Structures are given as C-alpha cells and as structure tokens.
C-alpha cells in the first residue's frame, strides 16, 4: 500500500492549510479526506494538482530498503552515543531533500526513526508537534515491532514534557511486545534505560533500580561507559529516595570511577552534584557544600551554564538551612551574575531560576517584599506546570501568613499545597490517603 495520502496530509498540516482550502477547485473535501486516510488512491491528475498546490515534489527513492538501512544506522548510533552535533548534521542530509517513502511500512518506520532522533536532540516541544501528530495517526496500522518503537517514542515524548504518568503508561505498553518481536540488545538496553528514569519520577524506586541495572549490564559489557555512568546515577538516586544512603553513595562512586578512568570529565559535575545532594539530605551541610563547589567548578570548566545555576541554587539552600544570611545573599548575587552572563552569551532567560533567587534573597535580606515575591513566583510556577515548586513555596507563604495571623490567606495556600499532594499520590479523596 502507498503512503501518498499520509504524505499529503502531513505536508498540509505542516503548512497549516485547511482541507477545504487545499481541495478547492481540485476535488471535494470529503474526497481529499479519503485520500489522506488512504481510503482511496487519487488519480494522477488529482495527485498532480494537490502536490502543486502544496509546492511539494515527491522524490522517488530508487531502493527504499537500502535508504532505510542507512537511516537505521544513524538511528542506532544516535541512541547509543548521543552525539547531538553529528545527529543534527546527518539528519539534515536525510530531511533537506524532502525524501518520502512511498511503501507504507517503510514510511511508518522512517517516521518512527525520525521522531526518536528529534527526541534525542531534545527539540522544543512545539517543533515536535507535527511528528507527534504523525505518530498518533499511524498507531492502528503498525506491526508489533513498530508498536514497540512507537510506545517507546511517545513515552519519551511525555517524559520530556514532564507528564510522567502518561510516559509510564506508554512505556509499559511496550512490555507486552518485547517477547514477541525481534529486538536487538542495544534497543532493549535503551528501552530499559528510559523505563528506569520514568519509574524513578513516578516514585517507583524498586522498578527504577531493576531496569537501570538491566541496562547497566549491557552498557558495561559493550564498553559504553557514558551510558553506564547514567545508569549508576539513576540507581544511586533511587537508593537515596529509599534512604539507602550507603548504597546510593557506592553507586555514585562507581560512576565517578568510570568518569576518571575513561577521562569523561564532563560527568564529574553531575556526579558531585548528586553526592552533594546525598549529604544534604542527611543534614551534613559542610560536606554537601564541599561537593557542590566541586560540581560548580567542573560545570563552569565545561561551560555548563544551566548546570551551574542548579548548583548555585543548591549551595544557597544549604546556607539557608543554617540561617547563614550573609552567604545566602552572596551566592544569590553570584546566581544573578550567572544568569546575566547566560542571557548575554546565549540570549536565554531563566525566569524559574530568577524566581528561586528572588525568594531566597527576600527571605534572608529582611525586606518587606517577601509576600509579593512568593505570590509572583507561585503564579509563575503554576503557569509552567511546576507542581513541585508551587507546593514548596505555597507552604512557605502559608507559614508566613500564619505567623502574621492572616489565617484565611494561610488556609488558601495550605489548601493549594494539599491539592498537589493528592495529585502526586494519584488520589482524589482524603479517605484514600
């Protein structure tokens, strides 16, 4: 079966053209709908006029299977090695000529590969919408291997979008296919890696450790040390959440050993960050700050601007716990400076980090703007669907109102934080707590 209907529909959506506009003077809207849904094959004349109106030239691929094999190699290397610069350059060669696969099965597989490559590049979600809609339209027509890939892709899409519940639902849908189709070891390791991360963010820490350990075996056996480091870190994070601090530390140091032995120094920043967090949760403030400073040094050396902001904020939190107003304010200044440098160099603003810094500045400078800063920041985090920080700062503001004997206002923000608690635990009624 030909994919020409899908191609026309995809291009029409990409150009934001309505069906009646494309069909006008060529065919009826209902006939175009049948073409786009592969319910009928258009005549040569109708096809020619539709392609002309779309300014679309179909490039015939002499051997679709051979081209798909080459595209598969790019897909495989992209997932294993994550070289974004190489992926972007190679992907441009495939997509710049608007090459289309007319065999329907090849068309589906090509788009599955393409969508995953875009996800590896971590493209803006708005840029992924056309590919996402293609995925959703393909779902009912895929074979089992393609359904495995599609659910993995959509799971990763929702994961990157911060919707971990939807991500897990999609990823678990792929489990039923892994014993019934041919899946290579590297594909399985990649799937387990994504699944472990999603389980972690859904607070299912045993499953996170289980699947991260499975992916780790493959990565170690095949000398994929960067991926192995990723797995050790996930395992460490899950153990930390389960309060198994010694086991968490052991995995972080195993990750550090790989980073040192194989000169993967760009990983040191994230490893030191996690070690700092591990000591922070145990109230070892001095040790936590020591590791955070090592993390910051590594990140600044590797020009990891956003990572540097995360670490600066972590240091501020530790000094805040100790009510060290002077250090909090000094590190807030450093945070503002880092944000200014990022904006100057990359023209990128970080409103969320600005809110964090403003809150700690207001809390520790004894100014009168803490109420205004907290309300403004909570509104921001609600707009960007950051439930964690809405809850966190709602509690801070509620406590502030309570101390001021503004009980009605305090109740409003306590209720806001409780609502998010229910959401996090996937419950609707207090009886289910």
Tab-separated table of C-alpha atoms in Angstrom:
chain	number	residue	atom	x	y	z
A	1	UNK	CA	0.000	0.000	0.000
A	2	UNK	CA	1.212	3.542	-0.846
A	3	UNK	CA	1.769	6.236	1.775
A	4	UNK	CA	0.912	9.128	-0.574
A	5	UNK	CA	-2.222	10.056	1.410
A	6	UNK	CA	-0.245	10.327	4.632
A	7	UNK	CA	2.388	12.418	2.888
A	8	UNK	CA	-0.210	14.885	1.587
A	9	UNK	CA	-1.848	15.157	4.998
A	10	UNK	CA	1.479	15.636	6.787
A	11	UNK	CA	2.548	18.419	4.434
A	12	UNK	CA	-0.868	20.106	4.618
A	13	UNK	CA	-0.656	20.159	8.413
A	14	UNK	CA	2.938	21.387	8.303
A	15	UNK	CA	1.819	24.317	6.154
A	16	UNK	CA	-1.264	24.900	8.323
A	17	UNK	CA	-3.656	24.558	5.367
A	18	UNK	CA	-7.257	23.500	5.931
A	19	UNK	CA	-8.698	20.612	3.922
A	20	UNK	CA	-11.273	22.758	2.142
A	21	UNK	CA	-8.562	25.233	1.066
A	22	UNK	CA	-6.316	22.506	-0.358
A	23	UNK	CA	-9.211	20.737	-2.086
A	24	UNK	CA	-10.817	23.861	-3.618
A	25	UNK	CA	-11.052	23.541	-7.416
A	26	UNK	CA	-9.331	20.126	-7.372
A	27	UNK	CA	-11.681	17.707	-5.634
A	28	UNK	CA	-14.283	17.625	-2.886
A	29	UNK	CA	-13.225	17.966	0.739
A	30	UNK	CA	-14.652	14.513	1.504
A	31	UNK	CA	-12.610	13.009	-1.347
A	32	UNK	CA	-9.451	14.666	-0.025
A	33	UNK	CA	-10.245	13.224	3.399
A	34	UNK	CA	-10.421	9.735	1.883
A	35	UNK	CA	-7.093	10.300	0.106
A	36	UNK	CA	-5.420	11.462	3.316
A	37	UNK	CA	-6.723	8.448	5.232
A	38	UNK	CA	-5.556	6.054	2.491
A	39	UNK	CA	-9.160	5.020	1.882
A	40	UNK	CA	-8.760	5.699	-1.857
A	41	UNK	CA	-5.974	6.182	-4.386
A	42	UNK	CA	-6.152	9.551	-6.206
A	43	UNK	CA	-5.974	9.793	-9.976
A	44	UNK	CA	-2.700	11.031	-11.474
A	45	UNK	CA	-4.363	14.359	-12.355
A	46	UNK	CA	-5.765	14.999	-8.846
A	47	UNK	CA	-2.451	13.977	-7.283
A	48	UNK	CA	-0.516	16.318	-9.557
A	49	UNK	CA	-2.734	19.323	-8.664
A	50	UNK	CA	-2.600	18.588	-4.913
A	51	UNK	CA	1.194	18.321	-4.932
A	52	UNK	CA	1.471	21.507	-6.992
A	53	UNK	CA	-0.735	23.468	-4.560
A	54	UNK	CA	1.407	22.184	-1.669
A	55	UNK	CA	4.555	23.094	-3.619
A	56	UNK	CA	5.635	19.559	-2.941
A	57	UNK	CA	7.832	17.404	-5.159
A	58	UNK	CA	7.948	13.696	-4.393
A	59	UNK	CA	11.487	12.407	-4.844
A	60	UNK	CA	11.456	8.799	-5.900
A	61	UNK	CA	13.755	6.665	-3.775
A	62	UNK	CA	15.334	4.024	-6.063
A	63	UNK	CA	15.658	1.487	-3.260
A	64	UNK	CA	13.709	2.411	-0.165
A	65	UNK	CA	15.010	-0.555	1.830
A	66	UNK	CA	18.655	0.455	1.297
A	67	UNK	CA	17.979	4.059	2.300
A	68	UNK	CA	16.125	2.853	5.368
A	69	UNK	CA	19.086	0.671	6.383
A	70	UNK	CA	21.362	3.733	6.236
A	71	UNK	CA	18.855	5.738	8.262
A	72	UNK	CA	18.700	2.900	10.797
A	73	UNK	CA	22.478	3.142	11.347
A	74	UNK	CA	22.108	6.848	12.130
A	75	UNK	CA	19.250	5.993	14.492
A	76	UNK	CA	21.296	3.304	16.272
A	77	UNK	CA	24.434	5.440	16.676
A	78	UNK	CA	22.357	8.389	17.867
A	79	UNK	CA	20.762	6.397	20.669
A	80	UNK	CA	23.966	4.670	21.773
A	81	UNK	CA	26.409	7.589	21.525
A	82	UNK	CA	24.153	10.677	21.812
A	83	UNK	CA	26.446	12.833	19.657
A	84	UNK	CA	23.971	15.650	19.009
A	85	UNK	CA	26.217	17.573	16.625
A	86	UNK	CA	26.678	14.504	14.412
A	87	UNK	CA	22.979	13.611	14.620
A	88	UNK	CA	21.917	17.104	13.575
A	89	UNK	CA	24.305	17.150	10.595
A	90	UNK	CA	23.386	13.627	9.449
A	91	UNK	CA	19.681	14.196	9.925
A	92	UNK	CA	19.854	17.295	7.735
A	93	UNK	CA	21.142	15.169	4.841
A	94	UNK	CA	18.100	12.900	5.069
A	95	UNK	CA	15.474	15.603	5.528
A	96	UNK	CA	16.711	18.513	3.400
A	97	UNK	CA	15.569	16.916	0.115
A	98	UNK	CA	12.041	16.100	1.360
A	99	UNK	CA	12.529	12.436	0.521
A	100	UNK	CA	9.367	10.427	1.094
A	101	UNK	CA	8.920	6.692	1.452
A	102	UNK	CA	6.017	5.539	-0.671
A	103	UNK	CA	5.864	1.977	0.689
A	104	UNK	CA	3.597	2.308	3.689
A	105	UNK	CA	5.619	0.084	6.031
A	106	UNK	CA	8.828	1.976	5.205
A	107	UNK	CA	7.011	5.280	5.651
A	108	UNK	CA	5.978	4.261	9.174
A	109	UNK	CA	9.435	3.006	10.139
A	110	UNK	CA	11.119	6.132	8.761
A	111	UNK	CA	8.894	8.388	10.864
A	112	UNK	CA	9.477	6.270	13.966
A	113	UNK	CA	13.239	6.689	13.498
A	114	UNK	CA	12.870	10.393	12.702
A	115	UNK	CA	10.744	11.150	15.774
A	116	UNK	CA	13.204	9.410	18.087
A	117	UNK	CA	16.138	11.334	16.592
A	118	UNK	CA	14.267	14.583	17.229
A	119	UNK	CA	13.695	13.462	20.829
A	120	UNK	CA	17.414	12.686	21.281
A	121	UNK	CA	18.166	16.214	20.081
A	122	UNK	CA	15.658	17.396	22.719
A	123	UNK	CA	13.947	19.731	20.286
A	124	UNK	CA	11.427	22.289	21.542
A	125	UNK	CA	8.067	20.627	22.142
A	126	UNK	CA	6.350	22.980	19.686
A	127	UNK	CA	8.714	21.776	16.948
A	128	UNK	CA	7.805	18.170	17.697
A	129	UNK	CA	4.058	18.639	17.261
A	130	UNK	CA	3.925	17.714	13.525
A	131	UNK	CA	5.865	14.490	14.170
A	132	UNK	CA	3.757	13.760	17.252
A	133	UNK	CA	0.531	14.018	15.227
A	134	UNK	CA	2.006	11.693	12.583
A	135	UNK	CA	2.703	9.159	15.358
A	136	UNK	CA	-0.852	9.311	16.655
A	137	UNK	CA	-2.353	8.767	13.194
A	138	UNK	CA	-0.134	5.741	12.498
A	139	UNK	CA	-0.967	3.811	15.654
A	140	UNK	CA	-3.643	1.417	14.385
A	141	UNK	CA	-1.730	0.359	11.270
A	142	UNK	CA	1.628	-0.668	12.770
A	143	UNK	CA	3.080	-4.136	13.161
A	144	UNK	CA	4.214	-5.299	16.622
A	145	UNK	CA	7.832	-4.112	16.287
A	146	UNK	CA	6.659	-0.700	15.136
A	147	UNK	CA	4.170	-0.544	18.028
A	148	UNK	CA	7.032	-1.265	20.440
A	149	UNK	CA	9.020	1.613	18.931
A	150	UNK	CA	6.025	3.946	18.838
A	151	UNK	CA	5.138	3.417	22.504
A	152	UNK	CA	8.783	3.949	23.444
A	153	UNK	CA	8.883	7.177	21.408
A	154	UNK	CA	5.635	8.501	22.857
A	155	UNK	CA	6.730	7.511	26.350
A	156	UNK	CA	9.928	9.503	25.928
A	157	UNK	CA	7.963	12.407	24.437
A	158	UNK	CA	5.690	12.581	27.510
A	159	UNK	CA	8.715	12.111	29.804
A	160	UNK	CA	10.490	15.114	28.267
A	161	UNK	CA	7.220	17.036	28.565
A	162	UNK	CA	7.140	16.272	32.306
A	163	UNK	CA	3.999	14.118	32.127
A	164	UNK	CA	5.469	11.032	33.811
A	165	UNK	CA	2.145	9.229	34.305
A	166	UNK	CA	1.390	9.290	30.574
A	167	UNK	CA	5.006	8.380	29.839
A	168	UNK	CA	4.855	5.306	32.062
A	169	UNK	CA	1.555	4.176	30.548
A	170	UNK	CA	3.091	4.248	27.072
A	171	UNK	CA	6.348	2.601	28.108
A	172	UNK	CA	4.597	-0.218	29.952
A	173	UNK	CA	2.529	-0.815	26.804
A	174	UNK	CA	5.787	-1.729	25.071
A	175	UNK	CA	6.494	-4.509	27.610
A	176	UNK	CA	3.936	-6.856	26.014
A	177	UNK	CA	5.828	-6.766	22.697
A	178	UNK	CA	9.401	-7.477	23.823
A	179	UNK	CA	8.991	-11.283	23.879
A	180	UNK	CA	7.104	-11.482	20.589
A	181	UNK	CA	9.273	-9.457	18.207
A	182	UNK	CA	12.943	-9.322	17.317
A	183	UNK	CA	14.548	-6.599	19.427
A	184	UNK	CA	18.312	-6.118	19.451
A	185	UNK	CA	20.182	-5.975	22.744
A	186	UNK	CA	21.052	-2.283	22.375
A	187	UNK	CA	17.383	-1.452	21.741
A	188	UNK	CA	16.361	-3.361	24.850
A	189	UNK	CA	19.019	-1.606	26.948
A	190	UNK	CA	17.817	1.761	25.658
A	191	UNK	CA	14.206	0.854	26.465
A	192	UNK	CA	15.129	-0.265	29.985
A	193	UNK	CA	17.071	2.962	30.481
A	194	UNK	CA	14.083	5.156	29.567
A	195	UNK	CA	11.764	2.938	31.637
A	196	UNK	CA	14.021	3.204	34.714
A	197	UNK	CA	14.067	7.007	34.541
A	198	UNK	CA	10.286	7.136	34.222
A	199	UNK	CA	9.771	4.749	37.132
A	200	UNK	CA	12.061	6.979	39.189
A	201	UNK	CA	9.971	10.089	38.521
A	202	UNK	CA	6.804	8.105	39.272
A	203	UNK	CA	8.302	7.225	42.685
A	204	UNK	CA	8.548	3.511	41.853
A	205	UNK	CA	12.123	3.154	43.047
A	206	UNK	CA	12.415	-0.663	43.105
A	207	UNK	CA	11.412	-0.776	39.432
A	208	UNK	CA	13.791	2.090	38.657
A	209	UNK	CA	16.705	0.142	40.160
A	210	UNK	CA	15.645	-3.105	38.475
A	211	UNK	CA	15.528	-1.694	34.938
A	212	UNK	CA	18.548	0.593	35.348
A	213	UNK	CA	20.529	-2.479	36.463
A	214	UNK	CA	19.423	-4.350	33.323
A	215	UNK	CA	20.555	-1.550	31.025
A	216	UNK	CA	23.799	-1.214	33.020
A	217	UNK	CA	24.755	-4.850	32.269
A	218	UNK	CA	24.600	-4.230	28.524
A	219	UNK	CA	26.421	-0.896	28.695
A	220	UNK	CA	29.286	-2.325	30.770
A	221	UNK	CA	29.631	-5.445	28.603
A	222	UNK	CA	29.788	-3.306	25.448
A	223	UNK	CA	32.130	-0.660	26.907
A	224	UNK	CA	29.528	2.103	26.630
A	225	UNK	CA	30.854	3.887	29.674
A	226	UNK	CA	28.867	7.119	29.359
A	227	UNK	CA	25.615	5.177	29.292
A	228	UNK	CA	26.873	3.046	32.208
A	229	UNK	CA	27.510	6.216	34.219
A	230	UNK	CA	23.933	7.322	33.513
A	231	UNK	CA	22.640	4.006	34.869
A	232	UNK	CA	24.787	4.163	38.023
A	233	UNK	CA	23.459	7.665	38.715
A	234	UNK	CA	19.813	6.587	38.342
A	235	UNK	CA	20.418	3.615	40.662
A	236	UNK	CA	22.095	5.939	43.163
A	237	UNK	CA	19.231	8.439	43.015
A	238	UNK	CA	16.652	5.681	43.582
A	239	UNK	CA	18.581	4.320	46.595
A	240	UNK	CA	18.769	7.860	48.005
A	241	UNK	CA	14.983	8.213	47.742
A	242	UNK	CA	14.659	4.902	49.605
A	243	UNK	CA	17.040	6.236	52.282
A	244	UNK	CA	19.646	3.609	51.487
A	245	UNK	CA	22.370	6.233	51.645
A	246	UNK	CA	25.407	3.925	51.688
A	247	UNK	CA	24.161	2.089	48.592
A	248	UNK	CA	23.471	5.399	46.865
A	249	UNK	CA	26.977	6.637	47.649
A	250	UNK	CA	28.507	3.383	46.396
A	251	UNK	CA	26.813	3.764	43.006
A	252	UNK	CA	27.810	7.424	42.713
A	253	UNK	CA	31.443	6.488	43.346
A	254	UNK	CA	31.242	3.684	40.775
A	255	UNK	CA	30.059	6.324	38.304
A	256	UNK	CA	32.911	8.615	39.372
A	257	UNK	CA	35.481	5.839	38.876
A	258	UNK	CA	34.319	5.316	35.282
A	259	UNK	CA	34.409	9.069	34.651
A	260	UNK	CA	38.010	9.294	35.947
A	261	UNK	CA	39.297	6.044	34.371
A	262	UNK	CA	37.981	6.925	30.922
A	263	UNK	CA	38.520	10.692	31.170
A	264	UNK	CA	34.818	11.504	30.915
A	265	UNK	CA	35.348	14.646	32.949
A	266	UNK	CA	32.132	16.307	31.766
A	267	UNK	CA	30.288	13.826	34.010
A	268	UNK	CA	32.038	14.943	37.186
A	269	UNK	CA	29.729	17.926	37.635
A	270	UNK	CA	26.567	15.823	37.812
A	271	UNK	CA	28.231	13.157	39.982
A	272	UNK	CA	29.476	15.729	42.514
A	273	UNK	CA	26.018	17.346	42.424
A	274	UNK	CA	24.416	14.053	43.406
A	275	UNK	CA	26.996	13.428	46.137
A	276	UNK	CA	26.264	16.902	47.481
A	277	UNK	CA	22.543	16.172	47.458
A	278	UNK	CA	23.153	12.887	49.273
A	279	UNK	CA	24.964	14.665	52.114
A	280	UNK	CA	22.411	17.490	52.129
A	281	UNK	CA	19.513	15.126	52.807
A	282	UNK	CA	21.487	13.764	55.788
A	283	UNK	CA	21.960	17.307	57.175
A	284	UNK	CA	25.717	17.203	56.535
A	285	UNK	CA	25.785	20.821	55.374
A	286	UNK	CA	29.561	21.344	55.263
A	287	UNK	CA	30.179	18.156	53.260
A	288	UNK	CA	27.256	18.927	50.943
A	289	UNK	CA	28.592	22.406	50.173
A	290	UNK	CA	32.064	20.961	49.597
A	291	UNK	CA	30.724	18.617	46.895
A	292	UNK	CA	28.505	21.323	45.404
A	293	UNK	CA	31.534	23.585	44.995
A	294	UNK	CA	33.413	20.764	43.246
A	295	UNK	CA	30.383	20.326	40.989
A	296	UNK	CA	30.282	24.041	40.217
A	297	UNK	CA	33.978	24.094	39.351
A	298	UNK	CA	33.515	21.189	36.948
A	299	UNK	CA	30.409	22.658	35.319
A	300	UNK	CA	31.984	26.073	34.844
A	301	UNK	CA	35.029	24.380	33.314
A	302	UNK	CA	32.760	22.577	30.847
A	303	UNK	CA	30.666	25.701	30.094
A	304	UNK	CA	27.570	24.054	31.547
A	305	UNK	CA	25.677	27.271	32.259
A	306	UNK	CA	22.323	25.824	33.324
A	307	UNK	CA	24.041	23.152	35.393
A	308	UNK	CA	25.975	25.900	37.177
A	309	UNK	CA	22.714	27.616	38.134
A	310	UNK	CA	21.356	24.369	39.591
A	311	UNK	CA	24.456	24.032	41.766
A	312	UNK	CA	24.455	27.671	42.875
A	313	UNK	CA	20.854	27.229	43.979
A	314	UNK	CA	21.803	24.035	45.850
A	315	UNK	CA	24.534	25.914	47.741
A	316	UNK	CA	22.044	28.673	48.600
A	317	UNK	CA	19.651	26.075	50.019
A	318	UNK	CA	22.326	24.622	52.308
A	319	UNK	CA	23.278	28.033	53.669
A	320	UNK	CA	19.573	28.837	54.041
A	321	UNK	CA	19.063	25.718	56.204
A	322	UNK	CA	21.772	27.092	58.514
A	323	UNK	CA	20.213	30.594	58.526
A	324	UNK	CA	23.501	31.949	57.190
A	325	UNK	CA	22.049	35.170	55.729
A	326	UNK	CA	25.402	36.579	54.585
A	327	UNK	CA	26.347	33.518	52.486
A	328	UNK	CA	22.831	33.182	51.056
A	329	UNK	CA	22.886	36.768	49.818
A	330	UNK	CA	26.433	36.426	48.443
A	331	UNK	CA	25.506	33.324	46.466
A	332	UNK	CA	22.289	34.974	45.258
A	333	UNK	CA	24.472	37.719	43.764
A	334	UNK	CA	26.565	35.061	42.069
A	335	UNK	CA	23.383	33.476	40.719
A	336	UNK	CA	22.160	36.791	39.277
A	337	UNK	CA	25.563	37.291	37.649
A	338	UNK	CA	25.475	33.798	36.115
A	339	UNK	CA	22.002	34.447	34.714
A	340	UNK	CA	23.147	37.731	33.213
A	341	UNK	CA	26.109	36.026	31.525
A	342	UNK	CA	23.851	33.308	30.072
A	343	UNK	CA	21.469	35.943	28.733
A	344	UNK	CA	24.334	37.926	27.192
A	345	UNK	CA	26.066	34.919	25.592
A	346	UNK	CA	23.085	32.820	24.557
A	347	UNK	CA	20.146	35.243	24.689
A	348	UNK	CA	18.398	32.802	27.027
A	349	UNK	CA	16.379	33.907	30.038
A	350	UNK	CA	15.760	31.691	33.057
A	351	UNK	CA	12.615	33.008	34.763
A	352	UNK	CA	12.313	29.982	37.063
A	353	UNK	CA	15.842	30.427	38.445
A	354	UNK	CA	15.180	34.138	38.841
A	355	UNK	CA	12.131	33.296	40.980
A	356	UNK	CA	14.174	30.917	43.158
A	357	UNK	CA	16.903	33.519	43.708
A	358	UNK	CA	14.389	36.265	44.448
A	359	UNK	CA	12.679	34.135	47.095
A	360	UNK	CA	15.905	33.347	48.958
A	361	UNK	CA	17.055	36.959	48.638
A	362	UNK	CA	13.773	38.226	50.097
A	363	UNK	CA	13.752	35.619	52.873
A	364	UNK	CA	17.276	36.428	54.032
A	365	UNK	CA	17.501	40.186	53.462
A	366	UNK	CA	14.688	41.021	55.922
A	367	UNK	CA	12.925	43.196	53.361
A	368	UNK	CA	9.167	43.738	53.155
A	369	UNK	CA	8.699	42.242	49.680
A	370	UNK	CA	8.657	38.536	50.640
A	371	UNK	CA	4.857	38.249	50.273
A	372	UNK	CA	4.905	39.885	46.818
A	373	UNK	CA	7.881	37.776	45.657
A	374	UNK	CA	6.326	34.490	46.810
A	375	UNK	CA	2.922	35.194	45.228
A	376	UNK	CA	4.520	36.235	41.947
A	377	UNK	CA	6.783	33.164	41.937
A	378	UNK	CA	3.935	30.759	42.730
A	379	UNK	CA	1.969	32.219	39.811
A	380	UNK	CA	4.975	31.651	37.548
A	381	UNK	CA	5.431	28.026	38.601
A	382	UNK	CA	1.710	27.397	38.106
A	383	UNK	CA	1.988	28.775	34.566
A	384	UNK	CA	4.866	26.405	33.716
A	385	UNK	CA	3.152	23.410	35.428
A	386	UNK	CA	5.918	23.016	38.004
A	387	UNK	CA	3.834	21.417	40.770
A	388	UNK	CA	6.811	20.696	42.983
A	389	UNK	CA	7.721	24.343	43.426
A	390	UNK	CA	4.107	25.517	43.590
A	391	UNK	CA	3.697	23.175	46.567
A	392	UNK	CA	7.024	24.102	48.153
A	393	UNK	CA	6.587	27.858	48.002
A	394	UNK	CA	2.867	27.673	48.862
A	395	UNK	CA	3.890	26.126	52.184
A	396	UNK	CA	6.447	28.906	52.727
A	397	UNK	CA	3.829	31.587	52.015
A	398	UNK	CA	1.186	29.844	54.136
A	399	UNK	CA	3.618	29.707	57.065
A	400	UNK	CA	4.391	33.390	56.571
A	401	UNK	CA	0.678	34.275	56.648
A	402	UNK	CA	0.137	32.084	59.713
A	403	UNK	CA	2.857	33.929	61.632
A	404	UNK	CA	1.236	37.194	60.566
A	405	UNK	CA	-2.103	35.844	61.907
A	406	UNK	CA	-3.613	36.090	58.417
A	407	UNK	CA	-5.305	32.736	58.840
A	408	UNK	CA	-7.651	32.920	55.852
A	409	UNK	CA	-4.766	33.642	53.480
A	410	UNK	CA	-2.682	30.908	55.145
A	411	UNK	CA	-5.502	28.407	54.674
A	412	UNK	CA	-5.705	29.226	50.949
A	413	UNK	CA	-2.053	28.314	50.355
A	414	UNK	CA	-2.100	25.272	52.647
A	415	UNK	CA	-5.036	24.014	50.578
A	416	UNK	CA	-3.062	24.621	47.385
A	417	UNK	CA	-0.159	22.508	48.677
A	418	UNK	CA	-2.537	19.721	49.855
A	419	UNK	CA	-4.179	19.619	46.422
A	420	UNK	CA	-0.796	18.963	44.815
A	421	UNK	CA	-0.042	16.288	47.436
A	422	UNK	CA	-3.212	14.449	46.381
A	423	UNK	CA	-2.177	14.763	42.738
A	424	UNK	CA	1.295	13.374	43.450
A	425	UNK	CA	-0.225	10.349	45.197
A	426	UNK	CA	-2.786	9.829	42.395
A	427	UNK	CA	-5.777	10.122	44.758
A	428	UNK	CA	-8.931	12.234	44.697
A	429	UNK	CA	-10.374	11.761	48.194
A	430	UNK	CA	-8.819	12.196	51.637
A	431	UNK	CA	-10.129	8.736	52.620
A	432	UNK	CA	-7.621	7.207	50.222
A	433	UNK	CA	-4.617	8.740	51.976
